[in-house]
Amino acid sequence: MKTIGNCLSAILLLLVFPFGLLAASLPVSDKEPGGTAEDTAMAIQSPYDYAWKLFFFLNRQAVPGQAGVADPSKLDIRSYDPDKPVVWETWALATGGIPAFARPGEPNLSEVYLDRGAMPAAWGTWERKGLSAKYLEEKNLKAMLHVVNVPPGTQGPSNVKEFTLDFRVKPLMFPIDARDTGEFEVRMNKSTYETIRNQNLYSVEGLEAMWQKAQNMGRQDVIKFDPASKEIKAAWIKLDGSKQDINRFHWRKNVVRNADGTTTEEIWGLVGLHIATKDLPQWFWADFEHVDCLKHIDCVADPTPETRPSVDPTTRGPNAPSGTDGVRRETTNSKWANYVLRGTQTSFIDVIGNKVEVSDTVIEQLSSGPSSCMTCHARASVGPSDPAAPVRHPPLATNNLGPSFISGDPDPNWFATNGKMQFIQTDFLWSMSYRAHSSRETTGSK
């Protein structure tokens, strides 16, 4: 109800504050945006500026040893030291559990979805020890198919049939030696994390209990996140100093374990960043990408000709108020000037009935067909367990609808059969459906 209340308050604010007039620049703040009526109003009326407002805060250099706190000594996004985490990099790591099953002997590094469905630690108390600044997973398409034992070139189970296209890039293989396909991480802020922790949404059993609760109540919306909730998905590639100027990227130094047990120091650069916030009932979606990927220059981007160009009226067009050719004025003379806003999404359908599409050439492939952040995430779900099925392991740890490259309004028939509820939504977040572990696990990283 708080999200609805924020939306009602936002309507009143829109009558007073005309956010529709694009701002020439945005004020710097040490406070995380989101969760207020003012931010809801901005997300509705000026989504492109709101996307940049999020970008400017989340990519501020972080306070060492704290979770989600911007360093006040770095006055804005242009003030930073090399190889240091930004705010979102200090959030809770949702990824990190799949390699524990794909590569025997590797630990489960997720800070949210622990072995055997154990409760995660209190926010910010994780033990972050290790050689590497990053624990990245291979692109989720291949990782999913590997763990459910889908041979290269085959379609696989029905709930992942849309995700076989990545085999055209290279054969499925583990461990990841070539590391030429890009890798990613998913992280969540304190609000998202504490909802998952407090409501036992981190385990298969907890999610299935929510499904049963929905059955008993006869309603879908039993899993709800607060308006301040956020989740990000970031894509990284290994940088080659002989081809790329690493200072054009937000980069981190990683220590990688090789197949023979030795370690190698590598430099990885950020190339894609999805941001989702619960400022709106169907969430607010923004997608950023490194400019090299848009131009297909030494970047793991889809080779398909660009059919969905960057849309950002704050920086594109003859009357853009806040920048030129995709570059925001606040980022000039910094690494962040190389990151452009691909687009935002606040609805399934636009005002004249067209399906809204937002995609990323790194995280998703344009050749896969229609791509809508909101529509795909509307399918994030959990259903009843199948007693006859073997105990599942991440990914696809719960019975769920599975993602799909589609756009437009959700179909009620996805969730019901002959009027009987089969699946409930997990409030637009896939990480629970994919990554929750079960207390019944008999194998894993331990």
CSV table of C-alpha atoms in Angstrom, one decimal:
chain,number,residue,atom,x,y,z
A,1,MET,CA,0.0,0.0,0.0
A,2,LYS,CA,2.9,2.3,0.6
A,3,THR,CA,3.8,2.3,-3.1
A,4,ILE,CA,0.2,3.2,-4.0
A,5,GLY,CA,0.3,5.9,-1.4
A,6,ASN,CA,3.5,7.3,-2.9
A,7,CYS,CA,1.9,7.3,-6.4
A,8,LEU,CA,-1.1,9.3,-5.0
A,9,SER,CA,1.2,11.7,-3.3
A,10,ALA,CA,3.2,12.0,-6.5
A,11,ILE,CA,0.2,13.0,-8.5
A,12,LEU,CA,-0.4,15.9,-6.1
A,13,LEU,CA,3.3,16.8,-6.3
A,14,LEU,CA,3.1,16.9,-10.1
A,15,LEU,CA,0.5,19.6,-9.8
A,16,VAL,CA,3.0,21.7,-7.9
A,17,PHE,CA,6.4,20.7,-9.3
A,18,PRO,CA,6.6,20.4,-13.2
A,19,PHE,CA,9.2,17.7,-13.4
A,20,GLY,CA,8.3,17.3,-17.1
A,21,LEU,CA,10.7,20.2,-17.8
A,22,LEU,CA,14.0,18.4,-18.1
A,23,ALA,CA,16.6,19.7,-15.7
A,24,ALA,CA,19.9,21.1,-17.0
A,25,SER,CA,21.7,19.5,-14.1
A,26,LEU,CA,20.9,17.5,-11.1
A,27,PRO,CA,21.9,18.3,-7.5
A,28,VAL,CA,24.4,16.1,-5.7
A,29,SER,CA,23.1,14.2,-2.7
A,30,ASP,CA,24.7,11.8,-0.2
A,31,LYS,CA,21.2,10.2,0.3
A,32,GLU,CA,20.2,7.2,-1.8
A,33,PRO,CA,17.3,8.2,-4.1
A,34,GLY,CA,14.0,6.3,-4.1
A,35,GLY,CA,11.1,5.4,-1.8
A,36,THR,CA,9.7,8.9,-1.5
A,37,ALA,CA,6.7,10.6,-3.1
A,38,GLU,CA,9.1,13.1,-4.7
A,39,ASP,CA,11.1,10.4,-6.4
A,40,THR,CA,7.9,8.6,-7.5
A,41,ALA,CA,6.7,11.9,-9.1
A,42,MET,CA,10.1,12.3,-10.9
A,43,ALA,CA,10.0,8.7,-12.1
A,44,ILE,CA,6.6,9.2,-13.6
A,45,GLN,CA,7.0,12.7,-15.1
A,46,SER,CA,10.8,12.9,-15.9
A,47,PRO,CA,12.0,9.3,-16.1
A,48,TYR,CA,15.2,10.1,-18.0
A,49,ASP,CA,16.4,12.6,-15.4
A,50,TYR,CA,15.4,10.2,-12.6
A,51,ALA,CA,17.5,7.4,-14.3
A,52,TRP,CA,20.5,9.8,-14.2
A,53,LYS,CA,19.7,10.8,-10.6
A,54,LEU,CA,20.0,7.1,-9.7
A,55,PHE,CA,23.1,6.6,-11.9
A,56,PHE,CA,24.9,9.6,-10.2
A,57,PHE,CA,24.3,8.3,-6.7
A,58,LEU,CA,24.8,4.6,-7.2
A,59,ASN,CA,28.1,5.2,-9.0
A,60,ARG,CA,29.6,7.5,-6.4
A,61,GLN,CA,32.7,6.0,-4.8
A,62,ALA,CA,31.7,4.1,-1.7
A,63,VAL,CA,32.9,4.4,1.9
A,64,PRO,CA,35.3,1.5,2.6
A,65,GLY,CA,34.0,-1.2,4.8
A,66,GLN,CA,30.3,0.0,4.7
A,67,ALA,CA,27.4,-1.2,2.7
A,68,GLY,CA,25.6,1.3,0.4
A,69,VAL,CA,27.2,4.5,1.7
A,70,ALA,CA,28.6,7.2,-0.6
A,71,ASP,CA,32.0,8.6,0.3
A,72,PRO,CA,31.4,12.2,1.4
A,73,SER,CA,35.0,13.1,0.6
A,74,LYS,CA,34.2,12.5,-3.1
A,75,LEU,CA,31.9,15.4,-3.9
A,76,ASP,CA,30.3,14.0,-7.1
A,77,ILE,CA,30.6,11.2,-9.7
A,78,ARG,CA,33.7,12.8,-11.2
A,79,SER,CA,35.6,12.4,-8.0
A,80,TYR,CA,37.1,8.9,-7.6
A,81,ASP,CA,40.2,6.8,-7.1
A,82,PRO,CA,41.2,4.0,-9.5
A,83,ASP,CA,40.0,0.4,-8.7
A,84,LYS,CA,37.6,1.4,-5.9
A,85,PRO,CA,34.0,0.2,-5.4
A,86,VAL,CA,31.0,2.4,-6.1
A,87,VAL,CA,27.9,2.4,-3.9
A,88,TRP,CA,26.1,-0.5,-5.6
A,89,GLU,CA,29.2,-2.7,-5.6
A,90,THR,CA,28.9,-2.7,-1.8
A,91,TRP,CA,25.3,-3.9,-1.8
A,92,ALA,CA,24.5,-7.6,-1.0
A,93,LEU,CA,25.6,-10.0,-3.7
A,94,ALA,CA,22.8,-12.1,-5.0
A,95,THR,CA,24.9,-14.0,-7.6
A,96,GLY,CA,27.7,-16.3,-6.7
A,97,GLY,CA,25.8,-19.5,-5.9
A,98,ILE,CA,25.6,-21.1,-9.4
A,99,PRO,CA,29.3,-21.8,-9.8
A,100,ALA,CA,29.2,-23.8,-6.6
A,101,PHE,CA,27.1,-26.4,-8.5
A,102,ALA,CA,28.6,-25.9,-11.9
A,103,ARG,CA,32.2,-26.3,-10.8
A,104,PRO,CA,32.7,-28.7,-7.9
A,105,GLY,CA,34.8,-27.4,-5.0
A,106,GLU,CA,33.9,-23.7,-5.5
A,107,PRO,CA,32.2,-22.1,-2.6
A,108,ASN,CA,28.8,-20.4,-2.7
A,109,LEU,CA,29.7,-16.8,-2.6
A,110,SER,CA,26.2,-15.3,-2.7
A,111,GLU,CA,25.4,-13.2,0.3
A,112,VAL,CA,21.7,-13.7,-0.1
A,113,TYR,CA,21.0,-17.2,-1.2
A,114,LEU,CA,23.0,-19.5,1.0
A,115,ASP,CA,23.5,-23.3,0.9
A,116,ARG,CA,20.5,-25.3,2.0
A,117,GLY,CA,18.3,-22.2,2.3
A,118,ALA,CA,20.0,-20.8,5.4
A,119,MET,CA,19.1,-17.3,6.6
A,120,PRO,CA,21.5,-14.7,5.4
A,121,ALA,CA,23.4,-12.4,7.8
A,122,ALA,CA,22.2,-9.1,9.0
A,123,TRP,CA,22.7,-6.3,6.5
A,124,GLY,CA,26.3,-5.2,6.2
A,125,THR,CA,27.8,-7.9,8.4
A,126,TRP,CA,29.0,-10.2,5.6
A,127,GLU,CA,32.6,-11.5,5.8
A,128,ARG,CA,34.1,-10.1,2.6
A,129,LYS,CA,37.5,-11.8,2.4
A,130,GLY,CA,39.3,-13.0,-0.6
A,131,LEU,CA,41.7,-12.2,-3.3
A,132,SER,CA,39.3,-10.8,-5.9
A,133,ALA,CA,37.3,-7.6,-6.0
A,134,LYS,CA,34.7,-9.3,-8.2
A,135,TYR,CA,32.9,-12.7,-8.1
A,136,LEU,CA,31.2,-12.8,-11.5
A,137,GLU,CA,29.0,-15.5,-13.1
A,138,GLU,CA,29.1,-16.4,-16.7
A,139,LYS,CA,26.3,-15.0,-18.8
A,140,ASN,CA,23.1,-16.4,-17.2
A,141,LEU,CA,21.8,-18.0,-20.4
A,142,LYS,CA,24.6,-20.5,-20.6
A,143,ALA,CA,24.9,-21.0,-16.9
A,144,MET,CA,21.3,-21.9,-16.6
A,145,LEU,CA,21.4,-24.4,-19.4
A,146,HIS,CA,24.6,-25.9,-18.1
A,147,VAL,CA,23.3,-26.6,-14.6
A,148,VAL,CA,20.1,-28.2,-15.9
A,149,ASN,CA,22.2,-30.4,-18.2
A,150,VAL,CA,21.1,-29.1,-21.6
A,151,PRO,CA,23.6,-30.2,-24.3
A,152,PRO,CA,24.8,-27.5,-26.7
A,153,GLY,CA,22.5,-26.9,-29.6
A,154,THR,CA,19.4,-28.4,-28.0
A,155,GLN,CA,16.3,-26.6,-26.9
A,156,GLY,CA,16.2,-27.7,-23.2
A,157,PRO,CA,13.3,-27.7,-20.8
A,158,SER,CA,10.2,-25.7,-21.6
A,159,ASN,CA,10.9,-23.0,-19.0
A,160,VAL,CA,14.3,-22.1,-20.5
A,161,LYS,CA,13.6,-22.8,-24.2
A,162,GLU,CA,13.9,-19.1,-25.1
A,163,PHE,CA,17.4,-19.0,-23.8
A,164,THR,CA,19.3,-21.3,-26.1
A,165,LEU,CA,20.5,-18.6,-28.5
A,166,ASP,CA,23.8,-18.0,-26.6
A,167,PHE,CA,25.1,-21.3,-28.0
A,168,ARG,CA,25.7,-19.5,-31.3
A,169,VAL,CA,28.5,-17.6,-29.6
A,170,LYS,CA,30.6,-20.5,-28.5
A,171,PRO,CA,30.2,-24.1,-27.1
A,172,LEU,CA,29.2,-24.5,-23.5
A,173,MET,CA,32.2,-25.1,-21.4
A,174,PHE,CA,33.3,-25.0,-17.7
A,175,PRO,CA,35.5,-23.9,-16.1
A,176,ILE,CA,35.5,-20.5,-17.9
A,177,ASP,CA,38.9,-20.3,-19.4
A,178,ALA,CA,38.6,-18.0,-22.4
A,179,ARG,CA,36.3,-15.5,-20.6
A,180,ASP,CA,35.3,-14.0,-23.9
A,181,THR,CA,31.5,-13.8,-23.4
A,182,GLY,CA,31.3,-11.2,-20.6
A,183,GLU,CA,30.2,-12.0,-17.1
A,184,PHE,CA,27.8,-10.4,-14.7
A,185,GLU,CA,26.7,-9.9,-11.1
A,186,VAL,CA,23.3,-9.1,-9.4
A,187,ARG,CA,23.2,-7.0,-6.2
A,188,MET,CA,20.4,-5.6,-4.0
A,189,ASN,CA,20.1,-2.7,-1.7
A,190,LYS,CA,19.2,-2.8,2.0
A,191,SER,CA,15.5,-2.5,1.5
A,192,THR,CA,15.3,-5.4,-0.9
A,193,TYR,CA,17.7,-7.5,1.1
A,194,GLU,CA,15.8,-7.1,4.4
A,195,THR,CA,12.4,-7.9,2.8
A,196,ILE,CA,13.9,-11.1,1.5
A,197,ARG,CA,15.6,-11.9,4.8
A,198,ASN,CA,12.6,-11.1,7.0
A,199,GLN,CA,10.0,-12.9,4.9
A,200,ASN,CA,12.1,-16.0,4.3
A,201,LEU,CA,12.2,-15.4,0.5
A,202,TYR,CA,15.8,-16.7,0.4
A,203,SER,CA,14.8,-20.4,0.5
A,204,VAL,CA,12.8,-22.7,-1.8
A,205,GLU,CA,10.6,-23.6,1.2
A,206,GLY,CA,9.9,-20.0,2.1
A,207,LEU,CA,8.9,-19.2,-1.4
A,208,GLU,CA,6.7,-22.2,-1.7
A,209,ALA,CA,5.1,-21.2,1.6
A,210,MET,CA,4.2,-17.9,0.0
A,211,TRP,CA,2.6,-19.7,-2.9
A,212,GLN,CA,0.5,-21.7,-0.4
A,213,LYS,CA,-0.4,-18.5,1.4
A,214,ALA,CA,-1.6,-17.0,-1.9
A,215,GLN,CA,-3.7,-20.1,-2.5
A,216,ASN,CA,-5.3,-19.8,0.9
A,217,MET,CA,-6.0,-16.1,0.5
A,218,GLY,CA,-7.0,-16.3,-3.1
A,219,ARG,CA,-4.8,-13.5,-4.2
A,220,GLN,CA,-1.6,-12.9,-6.2
A,221,ASP,CA,0.2,-10.1,-4.4
A,222,VAL,CA,1.5,-11.8,-1.2
A,223,ILE,CA,5.2,-11.0,-2.1
A,224,LYS,CA,5.7,-7.2,-1.9
A,225,PHE,CA,8.8,-5.0,-1.8
A,226,ASP,CA,8.9,-1.6,-0.3
A,227,PRO,CA,9.2,1.6,-2.5
A,228,ALA,CA,12.9,2.0,-1.5
A,229,SER,CA,13.8,-1.4,-2.9
A,230,LYS,CA,16.4,-1.7,-5.7
A,231,GLU,CA,18.3,-4.3,-7.6
A,232,ILE,CA,21.0,-4.0,-10.2
A,233,LYS,CA,22.5,-6.3,-12.8
A,234,ALA,CA,25.9,-5.4,-14.0
A,235,ALA,CA,27.9,-6.8,-17.0
A,236,TRP,CA,31.7,-6.8,-17.1
A,237,ILE,CA,34.3,-7.8,-19.7
A,238,LYS,CA,38.0,-8.5,-19.3
A,239,LEU,CA,39.9,-5.5,-20.6
A,240,ASP,CA,43.0,-5.7,-22.8
A,241,GLY,CA,45.3,-2.8,-22.2
A,242,SER,CA,46.8,-3.1,-25.7
A,243,LYS,CA,43.4,-2.5,-27.3
A,244,GLN,CA,41.4,-0.5,-24.8
A,245,ASP,CA,42.2,2.5,-22.6
A,246,ILE,CA,41.1,1.1,-19.2
A,247,ASN,CA,40.6,4.7,-17.9
A,248,ARG,CA,37.6,4.9,-20.2
A,249,PHE,CA,35.9,2.3,-18.0
A,250,HIS,CA,34.9,1.8,-14.4
A,251,TRP,CA,37.4,-1.0,-13.9
A,252,ARG,CA,38.3,-3.4,-11.1
A,253,LYS,CA,41.4,-5.6,-10.6
A,254,ASN,CA,40.5,-9.3,-10.2
A,255,VAL,CA,42.4,-12.3,-9.2
A,256,VAL,CA,41.2,-15.2,-11.3
A,257,ARG,CA,41.7,-18.9,-10.5
A,258,ASN,CA,42.9,-20.9,-13.5
A,259,ALA,CA,41.9,-24.5,-14.3
A,260,ASP,CA,45.4,-25.7,-13.2
A,261,GLY,CA,45.0,-24.0,-9.7
A,262,THR,CA,47.2,-21.0,-10.5
A,263,THR,CA,46.0,-17.4,-10.3
A,264,THR,CA,46.1,-14.6,-12.8
A,265,GLU,CA,45.5,-10.9,-12.2
A,266,GLU,CA,43.1,-9.4,-14.7
A,267,ILE,CA,41.4,-6.0,-15.2
A,268,TRP,CA,37.7,-6.1,-15.8
A,269,GLY,CA,35.6,-3.2,-17.0
A,270,LEU,CA,31.9,-2.4,-16.5
A,271,VAL,CA,30.0,-2.4,-19.8
A,272,GLY,CA,26.3,-2.7,-18.8
A,273,LEU,CA,24.2,-1.7,-15.9
A,274,HIS,CA,20.5,-2.4,-15.3
A,275,ILE,CA,18.8,-0.5,-12.5
A,276,ALA,CA,15.4,-1.5,-11.1
A,277,THR,CA,13.7,0.5,-8.3
A,278,LYS,CA,10.2,-0.1,-6.7
A,279,ASP,CA,9.3,3.6,-6.9
A,280,LEU,CA,6.4,2.5,-9.1
A,281,PRO,CA,4.1,-0.5,-8.6
A,282,GLN,CA,5.6,-2.3,-11.7
A,283,TRP,CA,9.0,-0.9,-10.8
A,284,PHE,CA,11.1,1.8,-12.6
A,285,TRP,CA,13.6,0.4,-15.1
A,286,ALA,CA,16.7,2.1,-16.5
A,287,ASP,CA,19.5,0.7,-18.6
A,288,PHE,CA,23.0,2.1,-19.1
A,289,GLU,CA,25.7,0.8,-21.4
A,290,HIS,CA,29.3,1.6,-22.3
A,291,VAL,CA,29.5,3.6,-25.5
A,292,ASP,CA,31.9,1.1,-27.1
A,293,CYS,CA,29.2,-1.6,-26.9
A,294,LEU,CA,26.8,0.5,-28.8
A,295,LYS,CA,29.4,0.9,-31.5
A,296,HIS,CA,30.5,-2.8,-31.2
A,297,ILE,CA,34.1,-1.8,-30.5
A,298,ASP,CA,36.1,-4.4,-28.6
A,299,CYS,CA,33.1,-5.2,-26.5
A,300,VAL,CA,30.9,-8.3,-26.1
A,301,ALA,CA,27.9,-6.8,-27.7
A,302,ASP,CA,25.3,-8.4,-29.9
A,303,PRO,CA,26.5,-8.1,-33.5
A,304,THR,CA,22.9,-7.6,-34.8
A,305,PRO,CA,22.5,-4.2,-36.4
A,306,GLU,CA,21.1,-1.7,-34.0
A,307,THR,CA,17.3,-1.5,-34.1
A,308,ARG,CA,16.7,0.0,-30.7
A,309,PRO,CA,19.0,3.0,-30.3
A,310,SER,CA,19.7,4.9,-27.1
A,311,VAL,CA,16.7,7.1,-26.1
A,312,ASP,CA,17.6,10.0,-23.8
A,313,PRO,CA,16.0,13.4,-24.5
A,314,THR,CA,18.2,14.9,-21.8
A,315,THR,CA,21.3,14.4,-23.9
A,316,ARG,CA,20.1,13.7,-27.5
A,317,GLY,CA,18.6,16.0,-30.0
A,318,PRO,CA,19.1,19.7,-30.9
A,319,ASN,CA,17.4,21.0,-27.8
A,320,ALA,CA,18.8,18.5,-25.2
A,321,PRO,CA,19.2,20.4,-22.0
A,322,SER,CA,21.7,18.3,-20.1
A,323,GLY,CA,24.3,17.1,-22.6
A,324,THR,CA,25.3,16.1,-26.1
A,325,ASP,CA,25.3,12.8,-28.1
A,326,GLY,CA,24.3,10.8,-25.0
A,327,VAL,CA,26.9,12.3,-22.7
A,328,ARG,CA,25.6,14.0,-19.5
A,329,ARG,CA,27.2,17.3,-18.6
A,330,GLU,CA,27.8,16.0,-15.0
A,331,THR,CA,30.0,13.2,-16.3
A,332,THR,CA,32.4,15.2,-18.6
A,333,ASN,CA,36.1,14.7,-18.2
A,334,SER,CA,35.6,11.4,-16.3
A,335,LYS,CA,35.3,7.7,-17.0
A,336,TRP,CA,31.5,8.0,-16.6
A,337,ALA,CA,31.2,10.2,-19.7
A,338,ASN,CA,31.6,6.9,-21.7
A,339,TYR,CA,28.3,5.5,-20.2
A,340,VAL,CA,25.1,6.3,-22.0
A,341,LEU,CA,21.4,5.8,-21.0
A,342,ARG,CA,19.8,3.3,-23.4
A,343,GLY,CA,16.3,4.0,-22.1
A,344,THR,CA,13.8,3.8,-19.3
A,345,GLN,CA,10.6,1.9,-18.8
A,346,THR,CA,7.6,2.8,-16.6
A,347,SER,CA,4.8,1.0,-18.4
A,348,PHE,CA,4.1,-2.1,-20.5
A,349,ILE,CA,2.4,0.0,-23.2
A,350,ASP,CA,2.9,3.6,-24.4
A,351,VAL,CA,0.2,6.2,-24.6
A,352,ILE,CA,-0.8,5.2,-28.2
A,353,GLY,CA,-0.8,1.4,-27.5
A,354,ASN,CA,2.7,0.4,-28.7
A,355,LYS,CA,4.6,-2.2,-26.7
A,356,VAL,CA,7.5,-0.6,-24.8
A,357,GLU,CA,10.9,-2.2,-25.5
A,358,VAL,CA,14.1,-1.6,-23.6
A,359,SER,CA,17.2,-3.8,-24.1
A,360,ASP,CA,20.9,-4.0,-23.6
A,361,THR,CA,23.3,-5.2,-26.3
A,362,VAL,CA,25.5,-6.8,-23.7
A,363,ILE,CA,23.1,-8.3,-21.1
A,364,GLU,CA,20.6,-9.3,-23.8
A,365,GLN,CA,20.8,-10.0,-27.5
A,366,LEU,CA,18.8,-7.8,-29.8
A,367,SER,CA,18.5,-10.7,-32.3
A,368,SER,CA,16.4,-12.6,-29.7
A,369,GLY,CA,13.3,-10.6,-30.5
A,370,PRO,CA,11.2,-8.2,-28.5
A,371,SER,CA,12.8,-7.3,-25.2
A,372,SER,CA,11.0,-5.5,-22.3
A,373,CYS,CA,12.5,-5.4,-18.9
A,374,MET,CA,9.1,-5.0,-17.3
A,375,THR,CA,7.3,-7.8,-19.3
A,376,CYS,CA,10.0,-10.3,-18.7
A,377,HIS,CA,10.2,-9.6,-15.0
A,378,ALA,CA,6.4,-9.7,-14.7
A,379,ARG,CA,7.0,-13.5,-15.3
A,380,ALA,CA,9.2,-13.7,-12.2
A,381,SER,CA,7.2,-16.3,-10.2
A,382,VAL,CA,7.0,-19.3,-8.0
A,383,GLY,CA,4.7,-22.3,-8.2
A,384,PRO,CA,4.1,-25.5,-6.1
A,385,SER,CA,6.9,-28.0,-5.9
A,386,ASP,CA,6.6,-31.3,-7.7
A,387,PRO,CA,7.1,-34.1,-5.2
A,388,ALA,CA,8.2,-36.4,-8.0
A,389,ALA,CA,10.9,-34.1,-9.2
A,390,PRO,CA,14.5,-34.4,-8.0
A,391,VAL,CA,15.7,-31.8,-5.5
A,392,ARG,CA,16.5,-28.7,-7.6
A,393,HIS,CA,19.7,-26.6,-7.4
A,394,PRO,CA,20.2,-23.1,-8.6
A,395,PRO,CA,19.4,-21.8,-11.1
A,396,LEU,CA,15.7,-22.5,-11.7
A,397,ALA,CA,15.6,-23.5,-8.0
A,398,THR,CA,11.8,-23.1,-7.8
A,399,ASN,CA,9.1,-24.2,-10.1
A,400,ASN,CA,8.5,-21.0,-12.1
A,401,LEU,CA,7.4,-19.6,-15.4
A,402,GLY,CA,10.8,-18.9,-16.7
A,403,PRO,CA,11.9,-15.7,-18.5
A,404,SER,CA,11.0,-14.9,-22.1
A,405,PHE,CA,12.0,-12.3,-24.7
A,406,ILE,CA,8.6,-10.7,-25.0
A,407,SER,CA,7.0,-7.3,-24.6
A,408,GLY,CA,3.6,-5.8,-23.9
A,409,ASP,CA,1.0,-6.5,-21.2
A,410,PRO,CA,1.4,-9.7,-19.1
A,411,ASP,CA,-1.0,-12.6,-19.9
A,412,PRO,CA,-3.2,-13.7,-17.0
A,413,ASN,CA,-3.1,-17.2,-18.5
A,414,TRP,CA,0.6,-17.4,-17.6
A,415,PHE,CA,-0.4,-17.7,-14.0
A,416,ALA,CA,-3.5,-19.7,-14.0
A,417,THR,CA,-4.9,-22.8,-15.7
A,418,ASN,CA,-8.7,-23.0,-16.2
A,419,GLY,CA,-9.0,-20.2,-13.7
A,420,LYS,CA,-7.0,-22.0,-11.0
A,421,MET,CA,-3.9,-20.2,-9.7
A,422,GLN,CA,-0.7,-22.0,-10.7
A,423,PHE,CA,2.0,-19.4,-10.2
A,424,ILE,CA,2.4,-16.2,-8.1
A,425,GLN,CA,4.5,-13.3,-9.0
A,426,THR,CA,7.7,-12.6,-7.0
A,427,ASP,CA,7.1,-8.8,-7.4
A,428,PHE,CA,9.2,-8.5,-10.6
A,429,LEU,CA,12.5,-10.0,-9.2
A,430,TRP,CA,13.9,-13.1,-10.7
A,431,SER,CA,16.8,-13.7,-8.3
A,432,MET,CA,14.6,-15.5,-5.8
A,433,SER,CA,13.1,-17.9,-8.4
A,434,TYR,CA,16.5,-18.7,-9.8
A,435,ARG,CA,18.8,-18.7,-6.8
A,436,ALA,CA,16.9,-19.8,-3.7
A,437,HIS,CA,18.4,-22.9,-2.2
A,438,SER,CA,16.5,-25.7,-0.5
A,439,SER,CA,17.0,-27.2,2.9
A,440,ARG,CA,16.6,-30.6,1.2
A,441,GLU,CA,19.8,-30.2,-0.8
A,442,THR,CA,22.1,-33.2,-0.7
A,443,THR,CA,25.0,-31.7,-2.7
A,444,GLY,CA,26.4,-28.2,-3.2
A,445,SER,CA,29.4,-26.2,-2.3
A,446,LYS,CA,29.9,-27.9,1.1
